Amino acid sequence: MTRMRRQNQLDMKPNNLEPDDARLGTLLRESRSSPSLPPRFQENVWRRIESAEACNVPVGDGNWLDAVTAWILRPRLAFALAAVLVLTGLGLGWNKGEQLARYDAQARYLTAVAPHSLR
Amino acid sequence: MKRSPVILLLALVAGVAVFAASYVLAQRLCVKSVASSADDLDWLRQEFRLGDAELTRIRELHDGYLPKCAEMCKQIAAKKLEVESALAVSTNISTVVEERVMELCELRAKCQLQMLQHFFETSQAMPPEQGRRYLAEMQRLTLGFHEQIEQSMSHSADHEHGGH
């Protein structure tokens, strides 16, 4: 008899709970502390999503142009490429400008001291 | 229609345009900033790192040399006209043509010697190492020019002989 009663208690479903038990459940849920998110959690999530998307671009199916385009159009890469191009252009241009200026100055001096009829 | 090739092409064109614009801009800015003065001796000052005292001495030499050089150029130009006149009335190497050509060569040689003398004097007004470098550079730029022509002519002469 005692054994049967214990079995009934174990088989008891939640809708059979008393109102006090439901309140107890709510209290238990509320008392459970939610862990705080690590710093820059949201940013890291977006970074993971971006990198996953970049890796998932189909390459093997022959549409490599799409893959390259998608890769190049990533804002960070595009900005870095533009910066490299601008800096390289400025550096090489300045170098060439110095050469031209030196050549002009040399030509001016030579024209003054060594007329073309002698060279 | 596939968009990727178009986008890639546009990106490539944009990249080339960005690079070219930076290159040209920097080059012009540099030329403008470096070659701002029209001083004949700018090259000497920059290339041979001359101080104010050395540059002043070299400027004196330079200013003293320019009238002599101009006078020589005038004489050479006059002699060239004489050679052309003598050639215009000749069908062969006449005595007059020979004399005028020899006189022109003599004038050019004198002018060249005067120029070399000026280079020596200028090099002595510089620190020894820079002076040696200046002298070598001026010889290369003035006398070396003839050597290049002579070498190119001897090469072409070899080809001619080889052809025979």
XYZ file of C-alpha atoms in Angstrom:
283
model
C 0.000 0.000 0.000
C 2.749 2.386 1.020
C 4.672 1.411 -2.097
C 1.715 2.272 -4.364
C 1.316 5.697 -2.759
C 4.995 6.484 -3.346
C 4.631 5.433 -6.992
C 1.671 7.790 -7.410
C 3.718 10.639 -5.998
C 6.532 9.981 -8.502
C 4.120 9.873 -11.477
C 2.597 13.164 -10.504
C 2.524 15.612 -13.515
C 3.116 19.413 -13.332
C -0.537 20.250 -14.023
C -1.222 18.435 -10.886
C 0.923 20.910 -8.958
C -0.586 22.950 -6.281
C -0.666 26.766 -6.767
C 1.980 27.041 -4.072
C 4.275 24.783 -6.125
C 3.855 27.014 -9.230
C 4.803 30.040 -7.180
C 7.766 28.123 -5.860
C 8.842 27.353 -9.442
C 8.646 31.027 -10.417
C 10.671 32.001 -7.389
C 13.288 29.390 -8.223
C 13.567 30.641 -11.841
C 13.911 34.231 -10.694
C 16.513 33.376 -8.126
C 18.721 31.737 -10.774
C 21.404 34.332 -11.556
C 22.119 34.843 -15.288
C 25.916 35.012 -15.998
C 27.258 38.368 -17.249
C 28.445 38.468 -20.875
C 32.182 38.626 -21.545
C 33.548 42.001 -22.742
C 32.982 42.838 -26.493
C 30.725 39.795 -26.741
C 28.517 41.261 -29.474
C 31.475 42.442 -31.581
C 33.098 39.026 -31.366
C 29.885 37.349 -32.437
C 29.645 39.557 -35.517
C 33.304 38.939 -36.329
C 32.731 35.194 -36.132
C 29.713 35.485 -38.381
C 31.684 37.566 -40.915
C 34.603 35.146 -41.001
C 32.263 32.172 -41.252
C 30.489 33.818 -44.186
C 33.807 34.569 -45.845
C 34.919 30.958 -45.456
C 31.620 29.625 -46.748
C 31.928 31.388 -50.113
C 31.862 28.608 -52.718
C 35.228 28.252 -54.426
C 35.352 24.718 -55.666
C 32.405 24.997 -58.035
C 34.395 27.008 -60.573
C 32.889 30.339 -59.633
C 36.140 31.684 -58.295
C 35.416 35.184 -59.586
C 32.536 35.476 -57.141
C 34.820 34.337 -54.360
C 37.502 36.872 -55.282
C 34.944 39.644 -55.631
C 33.404 38.838 -52.273
C 36.852 38.740 -50.733
C 37.963 42.049 -52.229
C 34.751 43.867 -51.348
C 35.125 43.191 -47.659
C 35.308 46.723 -46.211
C 38.436 46.203 -44.152
C 40.356 44.620 -47.001
C 39.154 47.215 -49.520
C 40.204 50.023 -47.210
C 43.594 48.400 -46.567
C 44.202 47.887 -50.299
C 43.271 51.502 -51.045
C 45.585 52.722 -48.297
C 48.455 50.588 -49.620
C 47.880 51.882 -53.162
C 47.781 55.516 -52.028
C 50.891 55.183 -49.868
C 52.835 53.298 -52.553
C 51.775 55.838 -55.180
C 52.791 58.750 -52.975
C 56.153 57.166 -52.153
C 57.069 56.225 -55.697
C 55.776 59.540 -57.055
C 57.804 61.525 -54.555
C 60.892 59.475 -55.383
C 60.407 60.043 -59.102
C 59.793 63.748 -58.437
C 63.110 64.005 -56.601
C 64.884 62.310 -59.514
C 63.249 64.667 -62.018
C 64.073 67.725 -59.937
C 67.686 66.599 -59.588
C 67.911 65.935 -63.312
C 66.475 69.385 -64.086
C 68.908 71.076 -61.710
C 71.826 69.148 -63.214
C 70.730 70.069 -66.740
C 70.499 73.749 -65.718
C 74.028 73.704 -64.338
C 75.413 71.872 -67.361
C 73.717 74.263 -69.764
C 75.388 77.136 -67.931
C 78.938 75.766 -67.770
C 79.129 73.347 -70.708
C 77.346 74.568 -73.838
C 75.898 71.905 -76.102
C 78.462 72.615 -78.800
C 81.108 71.139 -76.488
C 79.180 68.066 -75.447
C 24.668 38.416 -66.653
C 27.432 37.812 -64.121
C 28.216 40.825 -61.992
C 31.490 39.626 -60.514
C 33.724 40.334 -63.561
C 32.263 43.830 -63.874
C 32.772 44.531 -60.192
C 36.306 43.162 -60.321
C 37.101 45.256 -63.389
C 35.696 48.375 -61.722
C 37.727 47.633 -58.594
C 40.847 47.197 -60.712
C 40.226 50.456 -62.591
C 39.563 52.271 -59.322
C 42.787 50.859 -57.868
C 44.836 51.944 -60.878
C 43.219 55.390 -60.792
C 43.930 55.802 -57.071
C 47.546 54.721 -57.535
C 48.097 56.929 -60.613
C 46.535 59.968 -58.942
C 48.711 59.552 -55.843
C 51.814 59.026 -57.977
C 51.270 62.096 -60.184
C 50.240 64.293 -57.264
C 53.313 63.397 -55.199
C 55.622 63.791 -58.194
C 54.306 67.273 -59.029
C 54.368 68.414 -55.428
C 57.948 67.183 -55.077
C 59.169 68.836 -58.289
C 57.443 72.070 -57.295
C 58.872 72.083 -53.775
C 62.416 70.981 -54.671
C 62.915 73.013 -57.836
C 61.422 76.215 -56.501
C 64.495 78.372 -57.119
C 66.063 78.970 -60.516
C 69.631 79.014 -59.226
C 72.167 77.365 -61.558
C 74.140 76.133 -58.558
C 71.247 74.336 -56.836
C 72.419 71.012 -58.186
C 75.958 71.516 -56.829
C 74.639 72.515 -53.405
C 72.337 69.502 -53.134
C 74.437 66.852 -54.852
C 77.753 67.705 -53.193
C 76.300 68.926 -49.872
C 78.055 72.271 -49.955
C 78.128 74.677 -47.059
C 77.494 78.407 -47.384
C 81.203 79.333 -47.463
C 81.999 76.772 -50.169
C 78.989 77.804 -52.197
C 79.974 81.471 -52.007
C 83.467 80.682 -53.309
C 82.050 78.478 -56.066
C 79.545 81.175 -57.021
C 82.422 83.645 -57.470
C 84.211 81.166 -59.731
C 80.974 80.439 -61.609
C 80.164 84.124 -62.154
C 83.723 84.762 -63.302
C 83.631 81.861 -65.743
C 80.268 82.588 -67.416
C 81.361 85.712 -69.420
C 84.462 83.858 -70.714
C 82.273 80.912 -71.701
C 79.772 83.205 -73.447
C 82.609 84.908 -75.368
C 83.924 81.513 -76.510
C 80.437 80.429 -77.583
C 80.116 83.612 -79.618
C 83.450 82.952 -81.370
C 82.507 79.332 -82.070
C 79.117 80.357 -83.500
C 80.821 82.910 -85.781
C 83.362 80.315 -86.927
C 80.592 77.788 -87.652
C 78.960 80.345 -89.932
C 82.295 80.798 -91.735
C 82.581 77.019 -92.203
C 79.048 76.841 -93.583
C 79.752 79.743 -95.975
C 82.969 78.106 -97.175
C 81.150 74.776 -97.679
C 78.330 76.463 -99.563
C 80.656 77.624 -102.359
C 82.794 74.465 -102.489
C 82.309 71.137 -104.205
C 85.313 69.588 -102.489
C 87.521 70.103 -99.422
C 89.182 73.330 -100.449
C 92.040 75.016 -98.597
C 89.595 77.586 -97.220
C 87.217 74.886 -95.918
C 90.135 73.029 -94.353
C 91.401 76.194 -92.658
C 87.946 77.149 -91.318
C 87.288 73.628 -89.952
C 90.701 73.569 -88.278
C 90.053 76.979 -86.724
C 86.671 75.787 -85.465
C 88.251 72.697 -83.919
C 90.929 74.842 -82.318
C 88.325 77.178 -80.842
C 86.330 74.234 -79.510
C 89.457 72.713 -77.983
C 90.303 76.030 -76.300
C 86.764 76.314 -75.000
C 86.880 72.757 -73.712
C 90.188 73.351 -71.959
C 88.795 76.510 -70.384
C 85.789 74.533 -69.216
C 87.998 71.786 -67.744
C 90.075 74.436 -65.992
C 86.879 75.795 -64.445
C 85.907 72.286 -63.302
C 89.302 71.855 -61.631
C 89.018 75.202 -59.852
C 85.473 74.425 -58.721
C 86.471 70.992 -57.453
C 89.267 72.559 -55.410
C 86.740 74.810 -53.676
C 84.890 71.711 -52.425
C 85.828 69.245 -49.676
C 88.390 66.807 -51.186
C 86.089 63.797 -51.515
C 83.233 65.820 -52.991
C 85.701 67.589 -55.280
C 86.910 64.283 -56.713
C 83.332 63.132 -57.208
C 82.402 66.427 -58.892
C 85.362 66.215 -61.248
C 84.583 62.627 -62.233
C 80.914 63.468 -62.747
C 81.660 66.523 -64.893
C 84.128 64.596 -67.018
C 81.542 61.876 -67.527
C 78.836 64.383 -68.418
C 80.938 66.493 -70.792
C 83.794 64.431 -72.256
C 81.892 61.166 -71.842
C 79.301 62.393 -74.299
C 81.896 62.307 -77.110
C 83.042 58.866 -76.022
C 79.495 57.543 -76.336
C 79.190 58.915 -79.876
C 82.597 57.523 -80.850
C 81.741 54.127 -79.378
C 78.398 54.011 -81.152
C 80.110 54.991 -84.407
C 82.802 52.344 -83.988
C 80.054 49.754 -83.348
C 78.213 50.738 -86.500
C 81.531 50.723 -88.407
C 82.144 47.141 -87.186
C 78.740 46.162 -88.493
C 79.517 47.787 -91.828
C 82.823 45.914 -92.094
C 81.141 42.696 -91.023
C 78.637 43.201 -93.843
C 81.458 43.358 -96.364
